[in-house]
mmCIF file of C-alpha atoms and ligand atoms in Angstrom:
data_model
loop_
_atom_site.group_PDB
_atom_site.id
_atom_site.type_symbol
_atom_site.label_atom_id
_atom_site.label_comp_id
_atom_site.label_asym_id
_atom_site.label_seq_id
_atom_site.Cartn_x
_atom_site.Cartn_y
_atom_site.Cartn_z
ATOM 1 C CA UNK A 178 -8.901 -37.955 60.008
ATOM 2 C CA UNK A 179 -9.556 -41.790 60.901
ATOM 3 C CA UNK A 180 -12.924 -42.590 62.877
ATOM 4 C CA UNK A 181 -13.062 -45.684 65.231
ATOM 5 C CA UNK A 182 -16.843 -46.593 65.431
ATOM 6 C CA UNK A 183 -18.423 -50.036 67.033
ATOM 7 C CA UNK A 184 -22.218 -51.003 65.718
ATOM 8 C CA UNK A 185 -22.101 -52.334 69.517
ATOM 9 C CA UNK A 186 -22.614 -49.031 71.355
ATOM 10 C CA UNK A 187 -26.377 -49.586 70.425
ATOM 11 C CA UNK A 188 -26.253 -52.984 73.340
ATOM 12 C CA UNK A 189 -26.499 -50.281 75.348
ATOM 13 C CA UNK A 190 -30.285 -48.843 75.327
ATOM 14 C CA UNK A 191 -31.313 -48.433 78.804
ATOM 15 C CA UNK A 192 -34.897 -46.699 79.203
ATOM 16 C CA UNK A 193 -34.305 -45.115 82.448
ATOM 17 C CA UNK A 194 -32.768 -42.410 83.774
ATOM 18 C CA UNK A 195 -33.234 -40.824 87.244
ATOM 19 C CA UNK A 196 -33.742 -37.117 86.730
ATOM 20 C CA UNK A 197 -35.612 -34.568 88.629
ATOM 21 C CA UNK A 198 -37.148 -37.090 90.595
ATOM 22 C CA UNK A 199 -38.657 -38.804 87.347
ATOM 23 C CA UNK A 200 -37.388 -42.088 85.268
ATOM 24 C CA UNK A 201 -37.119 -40.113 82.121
ATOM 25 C CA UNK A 202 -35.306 -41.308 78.160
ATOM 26 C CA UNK A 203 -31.817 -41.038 78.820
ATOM 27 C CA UNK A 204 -30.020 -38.215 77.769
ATOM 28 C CA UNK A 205 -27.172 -40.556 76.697
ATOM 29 C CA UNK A 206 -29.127 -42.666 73.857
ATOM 30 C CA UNK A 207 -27.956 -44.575 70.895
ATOM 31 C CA UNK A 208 -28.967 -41.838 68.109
ATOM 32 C CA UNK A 209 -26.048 -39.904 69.591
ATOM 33 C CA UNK A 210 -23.306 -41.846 67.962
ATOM 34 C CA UNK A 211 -25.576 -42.753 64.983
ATOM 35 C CA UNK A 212 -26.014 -38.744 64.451
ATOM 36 C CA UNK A 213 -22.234 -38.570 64.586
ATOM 37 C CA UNK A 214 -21.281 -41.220 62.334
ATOM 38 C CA UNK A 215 -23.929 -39.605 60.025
ATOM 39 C CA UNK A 216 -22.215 -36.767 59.763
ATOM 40 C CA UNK A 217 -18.545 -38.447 59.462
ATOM 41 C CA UNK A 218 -19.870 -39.641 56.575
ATOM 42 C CA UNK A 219 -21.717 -36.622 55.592
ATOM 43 C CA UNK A 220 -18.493 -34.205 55.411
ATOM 44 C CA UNK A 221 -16.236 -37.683 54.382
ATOM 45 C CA UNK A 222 -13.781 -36.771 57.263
ATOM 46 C CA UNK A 223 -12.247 -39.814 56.896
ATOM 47 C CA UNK A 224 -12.029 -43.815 56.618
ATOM 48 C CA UNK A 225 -14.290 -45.271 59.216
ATOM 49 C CA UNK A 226 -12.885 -48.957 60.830
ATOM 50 C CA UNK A 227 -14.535 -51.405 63.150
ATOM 51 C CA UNK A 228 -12.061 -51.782 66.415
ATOM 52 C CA UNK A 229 -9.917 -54.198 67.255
ATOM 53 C CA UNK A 230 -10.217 -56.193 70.057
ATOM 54 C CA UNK A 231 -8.119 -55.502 73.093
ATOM 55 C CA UNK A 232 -9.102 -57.917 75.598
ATOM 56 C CA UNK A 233 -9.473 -56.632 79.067
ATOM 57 C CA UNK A 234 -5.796 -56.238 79.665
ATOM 58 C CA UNK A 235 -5.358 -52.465 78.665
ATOM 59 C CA UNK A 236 -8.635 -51.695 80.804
ATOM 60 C CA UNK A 237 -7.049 -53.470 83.663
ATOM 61 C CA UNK A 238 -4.438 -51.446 83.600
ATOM 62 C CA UNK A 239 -6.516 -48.288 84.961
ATOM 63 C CA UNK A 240 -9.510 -50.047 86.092
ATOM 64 C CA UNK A 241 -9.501 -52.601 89.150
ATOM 65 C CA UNK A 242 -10.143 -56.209 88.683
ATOM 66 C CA UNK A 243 -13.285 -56.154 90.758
ATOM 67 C CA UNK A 244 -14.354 -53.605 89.424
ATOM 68 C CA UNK A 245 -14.802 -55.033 85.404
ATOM 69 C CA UNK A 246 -15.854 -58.506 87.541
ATOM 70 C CA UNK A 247 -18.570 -56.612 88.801
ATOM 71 C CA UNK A 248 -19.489 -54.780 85.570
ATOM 72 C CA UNK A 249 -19.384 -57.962 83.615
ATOM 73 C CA UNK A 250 -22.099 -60.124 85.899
ATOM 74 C CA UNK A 251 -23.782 -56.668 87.625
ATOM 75 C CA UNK A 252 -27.129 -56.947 85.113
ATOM 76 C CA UNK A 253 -27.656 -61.136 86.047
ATOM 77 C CA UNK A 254 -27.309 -60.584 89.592
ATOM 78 C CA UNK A 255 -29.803 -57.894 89.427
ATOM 79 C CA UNK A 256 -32.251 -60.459 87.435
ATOM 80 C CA UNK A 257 -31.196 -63.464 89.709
ATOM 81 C CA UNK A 258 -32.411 -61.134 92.322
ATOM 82 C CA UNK A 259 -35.853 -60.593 90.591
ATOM 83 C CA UNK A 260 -35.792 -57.341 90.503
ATOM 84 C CA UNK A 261 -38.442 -55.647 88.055
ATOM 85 C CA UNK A 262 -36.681 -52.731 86.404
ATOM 86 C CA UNK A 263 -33.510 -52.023 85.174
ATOM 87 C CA UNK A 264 -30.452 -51.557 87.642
ATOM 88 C CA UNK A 265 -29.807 -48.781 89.673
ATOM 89 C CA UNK A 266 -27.625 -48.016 92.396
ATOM 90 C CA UNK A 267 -30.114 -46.258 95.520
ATOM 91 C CA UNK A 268 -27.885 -46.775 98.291
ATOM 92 C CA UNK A 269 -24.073 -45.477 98.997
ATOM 93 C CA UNK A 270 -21.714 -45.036 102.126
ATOM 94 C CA UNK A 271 -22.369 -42.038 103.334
ATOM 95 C CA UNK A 272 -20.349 -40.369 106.056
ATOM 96 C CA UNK A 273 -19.580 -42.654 109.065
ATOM 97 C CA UNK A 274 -20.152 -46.006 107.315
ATOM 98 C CA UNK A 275 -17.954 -48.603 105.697
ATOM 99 C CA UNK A 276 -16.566 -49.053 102.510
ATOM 100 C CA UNK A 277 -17.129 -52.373 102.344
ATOM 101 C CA UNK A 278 -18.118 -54.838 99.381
ATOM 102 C CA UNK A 279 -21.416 -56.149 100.323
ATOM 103 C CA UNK A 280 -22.973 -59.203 99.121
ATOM 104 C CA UNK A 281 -25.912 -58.344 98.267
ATOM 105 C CA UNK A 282 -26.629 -57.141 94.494
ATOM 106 C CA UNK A 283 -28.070 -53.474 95.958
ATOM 107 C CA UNK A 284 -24.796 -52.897 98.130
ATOM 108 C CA UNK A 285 -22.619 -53.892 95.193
ATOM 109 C CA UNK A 286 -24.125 -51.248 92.934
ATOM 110 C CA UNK A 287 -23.964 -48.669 95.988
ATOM 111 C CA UNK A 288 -20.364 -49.907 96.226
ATOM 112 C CA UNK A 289 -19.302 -49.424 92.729
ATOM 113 C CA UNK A 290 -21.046 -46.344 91.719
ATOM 114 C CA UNK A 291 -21.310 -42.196 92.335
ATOM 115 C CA UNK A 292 -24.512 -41.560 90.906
ATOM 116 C CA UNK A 293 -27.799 -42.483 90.194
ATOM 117 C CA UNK A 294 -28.737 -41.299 86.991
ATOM 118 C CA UNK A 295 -26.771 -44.513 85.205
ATOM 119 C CA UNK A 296 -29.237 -47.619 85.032
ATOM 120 C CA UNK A 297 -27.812 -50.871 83.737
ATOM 121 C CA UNK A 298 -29.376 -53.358 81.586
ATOM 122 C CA UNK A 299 -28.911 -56.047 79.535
ATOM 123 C CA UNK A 300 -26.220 -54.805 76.593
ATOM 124 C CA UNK A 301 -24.212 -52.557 78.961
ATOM 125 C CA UNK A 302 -21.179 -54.536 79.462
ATOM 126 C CA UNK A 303 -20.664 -55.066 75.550
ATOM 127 C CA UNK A 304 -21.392 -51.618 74.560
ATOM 128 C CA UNK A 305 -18.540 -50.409 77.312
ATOM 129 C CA UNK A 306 -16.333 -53.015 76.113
ATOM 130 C CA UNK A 307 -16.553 -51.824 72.275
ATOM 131 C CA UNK A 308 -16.112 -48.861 72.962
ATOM 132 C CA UNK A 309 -12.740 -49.382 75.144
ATOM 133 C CA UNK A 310 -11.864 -51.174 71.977
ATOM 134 C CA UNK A 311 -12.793 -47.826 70.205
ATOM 135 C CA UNK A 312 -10.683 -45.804 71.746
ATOM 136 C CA UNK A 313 -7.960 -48.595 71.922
ATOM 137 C CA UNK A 314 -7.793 -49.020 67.838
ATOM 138 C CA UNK A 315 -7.978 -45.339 67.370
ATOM 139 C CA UNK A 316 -5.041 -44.621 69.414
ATOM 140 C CA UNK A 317 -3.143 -47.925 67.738
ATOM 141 C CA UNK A 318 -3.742 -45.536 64.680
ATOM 142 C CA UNK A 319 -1.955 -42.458 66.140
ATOM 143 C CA UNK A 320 1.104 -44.724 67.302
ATOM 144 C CA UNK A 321 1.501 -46.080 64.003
ATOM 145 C CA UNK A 322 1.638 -42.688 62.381
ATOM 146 C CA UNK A 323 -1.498 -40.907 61.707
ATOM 147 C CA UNK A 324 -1.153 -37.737 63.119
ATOM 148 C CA UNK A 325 -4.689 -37.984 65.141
ATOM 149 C CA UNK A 326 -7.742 -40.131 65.080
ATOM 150 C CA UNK A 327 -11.158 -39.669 66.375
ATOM 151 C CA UNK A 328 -12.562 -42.697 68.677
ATOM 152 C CA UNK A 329 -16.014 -42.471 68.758
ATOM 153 C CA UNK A 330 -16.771 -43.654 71.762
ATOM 154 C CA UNK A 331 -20.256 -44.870 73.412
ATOM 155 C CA UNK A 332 -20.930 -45.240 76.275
ATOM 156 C CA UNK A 333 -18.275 -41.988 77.217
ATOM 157 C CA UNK A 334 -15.903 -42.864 79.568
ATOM 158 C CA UNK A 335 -14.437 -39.761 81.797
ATOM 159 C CA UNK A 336 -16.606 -39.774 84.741
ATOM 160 C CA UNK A 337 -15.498 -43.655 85.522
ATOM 161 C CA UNK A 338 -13.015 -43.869 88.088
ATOM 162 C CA UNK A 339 -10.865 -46.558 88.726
ATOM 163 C CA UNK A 340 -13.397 -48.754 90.493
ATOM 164 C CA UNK A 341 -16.720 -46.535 90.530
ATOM 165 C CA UNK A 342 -19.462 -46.097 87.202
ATOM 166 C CA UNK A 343 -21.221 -42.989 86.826
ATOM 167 C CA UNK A 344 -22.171 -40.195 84.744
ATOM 168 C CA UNK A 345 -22.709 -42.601 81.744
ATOM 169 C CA UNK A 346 -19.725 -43.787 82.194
ATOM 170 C CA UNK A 347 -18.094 -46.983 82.200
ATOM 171 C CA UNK A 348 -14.750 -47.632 81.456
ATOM 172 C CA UNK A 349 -12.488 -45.010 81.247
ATOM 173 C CA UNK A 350 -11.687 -44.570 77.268
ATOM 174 C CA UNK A 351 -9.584 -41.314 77.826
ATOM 175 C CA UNK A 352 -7.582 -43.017 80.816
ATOM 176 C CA UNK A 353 -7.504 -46.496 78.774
ATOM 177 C CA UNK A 354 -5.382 -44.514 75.889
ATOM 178 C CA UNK A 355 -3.177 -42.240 78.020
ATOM 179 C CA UNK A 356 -2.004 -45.437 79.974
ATOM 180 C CA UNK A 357 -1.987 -47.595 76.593
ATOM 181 C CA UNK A 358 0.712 -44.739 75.200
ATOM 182 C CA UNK A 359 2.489 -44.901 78.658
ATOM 183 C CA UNK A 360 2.912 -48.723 78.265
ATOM 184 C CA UNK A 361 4.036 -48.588 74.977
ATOM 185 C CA UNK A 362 6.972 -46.803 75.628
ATOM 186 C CA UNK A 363 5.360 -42.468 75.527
ATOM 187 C CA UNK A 364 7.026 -40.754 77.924
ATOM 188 C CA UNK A 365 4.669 -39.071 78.557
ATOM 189 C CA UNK A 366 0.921 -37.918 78.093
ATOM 190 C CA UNK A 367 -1.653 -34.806 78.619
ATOM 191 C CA UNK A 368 -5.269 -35.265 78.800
ATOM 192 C CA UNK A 369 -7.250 -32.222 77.986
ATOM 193 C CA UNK A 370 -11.201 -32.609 79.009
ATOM 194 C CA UNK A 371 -13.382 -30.164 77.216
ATOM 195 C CA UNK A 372 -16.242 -31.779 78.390
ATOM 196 C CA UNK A 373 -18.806 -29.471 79.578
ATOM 197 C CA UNK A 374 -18.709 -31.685 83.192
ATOM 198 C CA UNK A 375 -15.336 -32.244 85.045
ATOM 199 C CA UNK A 376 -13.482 -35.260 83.967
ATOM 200 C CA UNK A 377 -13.343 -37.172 86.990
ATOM 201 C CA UNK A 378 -12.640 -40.364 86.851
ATOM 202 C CA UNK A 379 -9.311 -39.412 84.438
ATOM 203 C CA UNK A 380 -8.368 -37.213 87.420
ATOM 204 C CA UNK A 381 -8.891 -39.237 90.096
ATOM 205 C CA UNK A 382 -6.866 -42.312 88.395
ATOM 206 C CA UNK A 383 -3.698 -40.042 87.454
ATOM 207 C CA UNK A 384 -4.156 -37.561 90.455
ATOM 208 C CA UNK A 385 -0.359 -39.282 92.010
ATOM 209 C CA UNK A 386 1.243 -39.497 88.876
ATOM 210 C CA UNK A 387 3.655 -37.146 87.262
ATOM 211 C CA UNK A 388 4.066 -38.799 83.920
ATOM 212 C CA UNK A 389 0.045 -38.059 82.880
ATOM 213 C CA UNK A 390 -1.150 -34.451 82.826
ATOM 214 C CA UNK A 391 -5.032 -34.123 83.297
ATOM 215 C CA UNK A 392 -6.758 -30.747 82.519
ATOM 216 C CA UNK A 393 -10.435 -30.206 82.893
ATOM 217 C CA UNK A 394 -12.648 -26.826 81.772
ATOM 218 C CA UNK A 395 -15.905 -27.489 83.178
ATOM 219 C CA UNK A 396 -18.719 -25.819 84.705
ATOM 220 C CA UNK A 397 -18.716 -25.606 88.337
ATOM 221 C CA UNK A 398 -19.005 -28.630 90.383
ATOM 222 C CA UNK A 399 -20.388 -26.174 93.166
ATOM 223 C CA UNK A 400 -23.420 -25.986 90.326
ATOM 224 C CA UNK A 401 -23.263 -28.667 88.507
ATOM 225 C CA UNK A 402 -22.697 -32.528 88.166
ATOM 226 C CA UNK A 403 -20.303 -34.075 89.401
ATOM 227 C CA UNK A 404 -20.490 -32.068 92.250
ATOM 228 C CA UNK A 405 -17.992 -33.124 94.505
ATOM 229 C CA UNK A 406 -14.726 -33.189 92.423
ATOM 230 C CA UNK A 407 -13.434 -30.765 89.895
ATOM 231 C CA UNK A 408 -12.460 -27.433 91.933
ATOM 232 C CA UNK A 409 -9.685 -25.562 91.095
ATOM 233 C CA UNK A 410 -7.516 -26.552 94.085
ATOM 234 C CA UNK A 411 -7.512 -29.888 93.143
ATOM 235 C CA UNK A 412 -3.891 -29.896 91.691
ATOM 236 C CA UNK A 413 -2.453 -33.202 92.056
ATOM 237 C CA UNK A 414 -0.940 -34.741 95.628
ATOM 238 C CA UNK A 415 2.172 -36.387 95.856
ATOM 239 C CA UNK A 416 4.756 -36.739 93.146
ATOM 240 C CA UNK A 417 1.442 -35.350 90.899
ATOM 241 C CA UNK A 418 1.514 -32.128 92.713
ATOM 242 C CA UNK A 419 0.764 -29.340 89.891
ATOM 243 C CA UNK A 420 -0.441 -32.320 87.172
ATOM 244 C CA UNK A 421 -3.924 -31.397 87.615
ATOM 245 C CA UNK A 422 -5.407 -28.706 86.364
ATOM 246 C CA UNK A 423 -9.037 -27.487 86.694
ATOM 247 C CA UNK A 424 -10.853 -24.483 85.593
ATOM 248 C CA UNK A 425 -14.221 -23.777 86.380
ATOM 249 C CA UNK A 426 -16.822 -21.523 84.569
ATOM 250 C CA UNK A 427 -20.249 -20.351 85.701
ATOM 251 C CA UNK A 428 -23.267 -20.386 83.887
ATOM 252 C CA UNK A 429 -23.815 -18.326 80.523
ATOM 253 C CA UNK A 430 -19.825 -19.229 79.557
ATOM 254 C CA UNK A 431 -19.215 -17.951 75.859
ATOM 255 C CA UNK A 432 -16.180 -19.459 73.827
ATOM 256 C CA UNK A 433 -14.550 -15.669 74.264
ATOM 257 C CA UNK A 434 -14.494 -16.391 78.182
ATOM 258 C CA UNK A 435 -13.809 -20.276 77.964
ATOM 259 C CA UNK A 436 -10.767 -20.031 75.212
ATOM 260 C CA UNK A 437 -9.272 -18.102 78.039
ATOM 261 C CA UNK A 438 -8.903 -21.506 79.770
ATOM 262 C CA UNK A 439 -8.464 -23.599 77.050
ATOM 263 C CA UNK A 440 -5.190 -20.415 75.994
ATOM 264 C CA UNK A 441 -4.030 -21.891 79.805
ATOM 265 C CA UNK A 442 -4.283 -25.415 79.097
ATOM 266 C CA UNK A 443 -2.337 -25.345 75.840
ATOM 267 C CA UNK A 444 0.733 -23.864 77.427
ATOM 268 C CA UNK A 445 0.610 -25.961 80.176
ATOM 269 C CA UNK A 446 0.511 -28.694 77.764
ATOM 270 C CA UNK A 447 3.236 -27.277 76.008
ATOM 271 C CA UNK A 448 5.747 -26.475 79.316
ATOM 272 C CA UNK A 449 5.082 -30.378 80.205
ATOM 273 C CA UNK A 450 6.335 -31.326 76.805
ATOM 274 C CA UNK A 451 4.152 -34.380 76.177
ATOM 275 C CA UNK A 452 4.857 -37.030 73.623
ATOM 276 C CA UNK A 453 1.169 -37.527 72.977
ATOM 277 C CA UNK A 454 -2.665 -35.643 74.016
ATOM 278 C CA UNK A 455 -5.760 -37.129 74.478
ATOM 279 C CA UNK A 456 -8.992 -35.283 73.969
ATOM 280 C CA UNK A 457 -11.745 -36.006 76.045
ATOM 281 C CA UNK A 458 -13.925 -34.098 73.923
ATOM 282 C CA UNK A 459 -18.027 -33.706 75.017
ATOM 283 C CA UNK A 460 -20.136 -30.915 73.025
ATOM 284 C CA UNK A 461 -22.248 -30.680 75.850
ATOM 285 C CA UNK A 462 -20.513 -27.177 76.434
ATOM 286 C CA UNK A 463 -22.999 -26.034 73.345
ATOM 287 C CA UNK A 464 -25.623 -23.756 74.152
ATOM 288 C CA UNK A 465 -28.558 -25.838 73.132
ATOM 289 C CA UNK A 466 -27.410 -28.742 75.274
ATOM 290 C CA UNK A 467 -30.089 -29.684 77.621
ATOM 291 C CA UNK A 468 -28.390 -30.537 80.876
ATOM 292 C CA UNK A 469 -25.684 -27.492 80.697
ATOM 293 C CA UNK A 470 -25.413 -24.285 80.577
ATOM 294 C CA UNK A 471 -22.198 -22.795 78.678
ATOM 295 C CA UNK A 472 -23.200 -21.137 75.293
ATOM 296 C CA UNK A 473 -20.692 -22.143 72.670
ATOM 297 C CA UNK A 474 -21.809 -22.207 68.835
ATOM 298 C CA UNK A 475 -21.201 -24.649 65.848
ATOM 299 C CA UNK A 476 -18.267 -22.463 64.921
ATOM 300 C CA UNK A 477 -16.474 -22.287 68.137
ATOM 301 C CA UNK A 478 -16.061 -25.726 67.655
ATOM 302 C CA UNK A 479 -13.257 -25.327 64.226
ATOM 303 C CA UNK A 480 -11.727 -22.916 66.484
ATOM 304 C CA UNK A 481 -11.291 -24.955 68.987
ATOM 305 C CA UNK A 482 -10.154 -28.414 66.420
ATOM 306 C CA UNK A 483 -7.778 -25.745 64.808
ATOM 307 C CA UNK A 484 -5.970 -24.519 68.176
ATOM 308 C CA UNK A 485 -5.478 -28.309 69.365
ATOM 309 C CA UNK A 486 -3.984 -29.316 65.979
ATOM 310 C CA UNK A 487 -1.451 -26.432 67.020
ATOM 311 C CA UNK A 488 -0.395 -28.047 69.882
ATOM 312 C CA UNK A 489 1.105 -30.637 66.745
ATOM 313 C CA UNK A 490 0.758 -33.696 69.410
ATOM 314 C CA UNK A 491 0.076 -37.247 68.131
ATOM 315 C CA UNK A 492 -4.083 -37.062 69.426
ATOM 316 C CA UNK A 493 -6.289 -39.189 70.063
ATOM 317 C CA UNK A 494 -10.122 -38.126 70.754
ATOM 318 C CA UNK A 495 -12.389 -39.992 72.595
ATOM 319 C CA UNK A 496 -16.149 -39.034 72.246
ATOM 320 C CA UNK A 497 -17.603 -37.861 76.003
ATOM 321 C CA UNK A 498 -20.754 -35.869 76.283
ATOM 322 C CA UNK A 499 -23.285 -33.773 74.103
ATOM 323 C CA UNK A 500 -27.072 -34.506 74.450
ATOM 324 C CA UNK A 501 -28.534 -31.936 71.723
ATOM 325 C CA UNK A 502 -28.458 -34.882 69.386
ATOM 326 C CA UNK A 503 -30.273 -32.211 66.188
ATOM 327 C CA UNK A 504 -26.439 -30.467 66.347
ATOM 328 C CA UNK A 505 -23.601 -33.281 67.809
ATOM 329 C CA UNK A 506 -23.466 -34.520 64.668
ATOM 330 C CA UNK A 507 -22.305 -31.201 63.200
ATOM 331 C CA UNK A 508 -20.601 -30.083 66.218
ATOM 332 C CA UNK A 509 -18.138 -33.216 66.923
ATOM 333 C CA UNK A 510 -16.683 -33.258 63.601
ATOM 334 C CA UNK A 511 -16.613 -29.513 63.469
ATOM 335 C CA UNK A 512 -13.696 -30.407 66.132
ATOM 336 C CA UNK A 513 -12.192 -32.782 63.550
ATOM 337 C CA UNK A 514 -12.822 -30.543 60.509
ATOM 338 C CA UNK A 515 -10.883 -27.643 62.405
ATOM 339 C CA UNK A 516 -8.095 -29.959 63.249
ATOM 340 C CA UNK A 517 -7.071 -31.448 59.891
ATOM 341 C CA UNK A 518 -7.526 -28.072 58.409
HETATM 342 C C1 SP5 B 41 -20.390 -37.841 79.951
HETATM 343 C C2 SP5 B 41 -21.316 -36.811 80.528
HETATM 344 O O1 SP5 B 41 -21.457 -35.732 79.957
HETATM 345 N N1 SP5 B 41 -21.997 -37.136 81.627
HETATM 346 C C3 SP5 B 41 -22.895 -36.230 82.243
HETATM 347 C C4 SP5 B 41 -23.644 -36.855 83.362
HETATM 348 C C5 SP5 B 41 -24.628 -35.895 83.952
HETATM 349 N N2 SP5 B 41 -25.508 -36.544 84.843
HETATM 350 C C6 SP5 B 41 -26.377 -35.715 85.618
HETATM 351 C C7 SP5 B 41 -27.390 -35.087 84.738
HETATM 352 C C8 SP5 B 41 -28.339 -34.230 85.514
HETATM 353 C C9 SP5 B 41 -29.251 -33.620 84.519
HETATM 354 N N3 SP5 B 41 -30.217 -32.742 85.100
HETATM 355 C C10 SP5 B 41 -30.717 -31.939 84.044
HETATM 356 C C11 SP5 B 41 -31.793 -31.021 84.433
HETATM 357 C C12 SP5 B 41 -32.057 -30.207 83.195
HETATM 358 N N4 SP5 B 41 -33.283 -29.526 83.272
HETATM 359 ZN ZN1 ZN B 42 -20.555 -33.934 80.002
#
């Protein structure tokens, strides 16, 4: 399989990140994707390419105009406004108030984001431009014939919704390709989210929409970040009633218990008939990760590459989560090595 990898995802270094009440090293840090590509090159998956460029367009077309506006200038207005450490959003509507764009650079954060744990600094904006442009080129691969491709993607992407950052996240990669195979003529599209945290940001920006299916195993939000999205009567509204799918797993999740719902997803995927999958695939679900709490193992990860590659979908992975940076290396392209086998 092809990897998609951008030297760029290192603009984005940020040294804080809000966690038990301290400014701790981020959990999502450079060395992530630098273990990965390591070990792409390691197990010589593949051919490794730069991106493309994309251009703004194909992120437009999930994310709003205002938002990416805001993204782009969000670090200089927080230096015009001589502010001493790196950006982060400390104020949000709460119930009762207004959801209203202020002017101020403190209200705009508030206004754009979910969560607190995501500073911005200088770099952010070109890191979560490359790697839309990751994900982009590696599903340009899949629609020119490779039967999948792995985008490896950072900053991740399936937290952002269509006009709010959060969770590390950005752009949204995963949503960026679904709608980039939509516009170019697929039918239709599935996104399965193995991340160990709900996806979101990819359901909240298809949640009306018949033509993408989004599936999420996570653990639960009643536990766990994000908190307040991702149960399991979330199913869609409108003329995307039943195109959302959530399952939710408590702590201490093995893959024996968790295959169960990934068994669900794939014939869902299969009754819907899609003409192309997207895996939003985070190995924070292993059970060294230090923020989660299922307990998969190195192995369970070819099981679970092989069992998507029987789906036999055009797919397209984007890199999401995984913080035990000693085993994402091995454990991402375990996912690869299972599929191609
Ligand atoms: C892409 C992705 O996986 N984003 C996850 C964002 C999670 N943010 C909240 C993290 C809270 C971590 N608290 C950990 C306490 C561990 N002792
Ligand atoms: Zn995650």
């Amino acid at each position: 399989m092809k990897t998609v990898f951008s030297p760029l995802h290192s603009r984005r270094d940020v040294k804080t990140e809000l966690d038990g009440g301290l400014l701790i090293e981020p959990h999502e840090k450079p060395s992530r994707a630098e273990t990965i590509l390591a070990r792409v090159k390691e197990q010589a998956l593949g051919e490794i390419l730069e991106p493309e460029e994309y251009g703004l367009e194909p992120v437009k077309r999930v994310h709003t105009a205002d938002y990416v506006a805001f993204l782009k200038t969000c670090w200089q207005e927080w230096l015009a406004a001589g502010k001493p450490g790196e950006a982060i959003p400390a104020v949000w509507a709460g119930r009762g108030m207004r959801h209203r764009l202020p002017r101020d650079i403190d209200g705009r954060l508030g206004y754009y984001s979910f969560a607190a744990e995501t500073s911005i600094s200088d770099g952010t904006w070109e890191a979560a431009r490359a790697s839309a442009n990751v994900a982009l080129t590696a599903q340009k691969l899949v629609a020119k014939g490779e039967r999948a491709a792995f985008g490896l993607c950072r900053p991740p992407g399936h937290h952002a919704h269509a006009d709010v950052f959060g969770g590390y996240c950005f752009f949204n990669n995963a949503a960026i390709v679904a709608q980039a195979f939509r516009d170019q003529g697929y039918g239709k599209v599935a996104v399965l989210d193995v991340d160990f945290h709900h996806g979101n940001g990819t359901q909240a920006i298809f949640y009306d929409r018949n033509d993408v299916l989004t599936i999420s195993l996570h653990g639960d939000p009643d536990l766990v970040f994000p908190h307040f999205l991702g149960f399991e009567d979330e199913t869609g509204e409108g003329a995307g009633e039943g195109y959302n799918l959530n399952m939710v797993y408590p702590p201490n999740t093995p893959y024996s218990v968790w295959s169960q719902g990934l068994e669900n997803a794939c014939e869902r995927i299969q009754t819907f008939k899609p003409d192309a999958l997207v895996v939003a695939l985070g190995v924070d679900t292993f059970e060294e990760d230090p923020i989660s709490f299922f307990k998969l193992i190195s192995s369970d990860y070819l099981t679970l590459g092989a069992r998507l590659a029987r789906l036999g979908l055009p797919t397209v992975f984007t890199m999401e989560g995984g913080y035990d940076v000693d085993a994402i290396g091995v454990n991402a392209v375990n996912v690869m090595q299972g599929f191609d086998r």
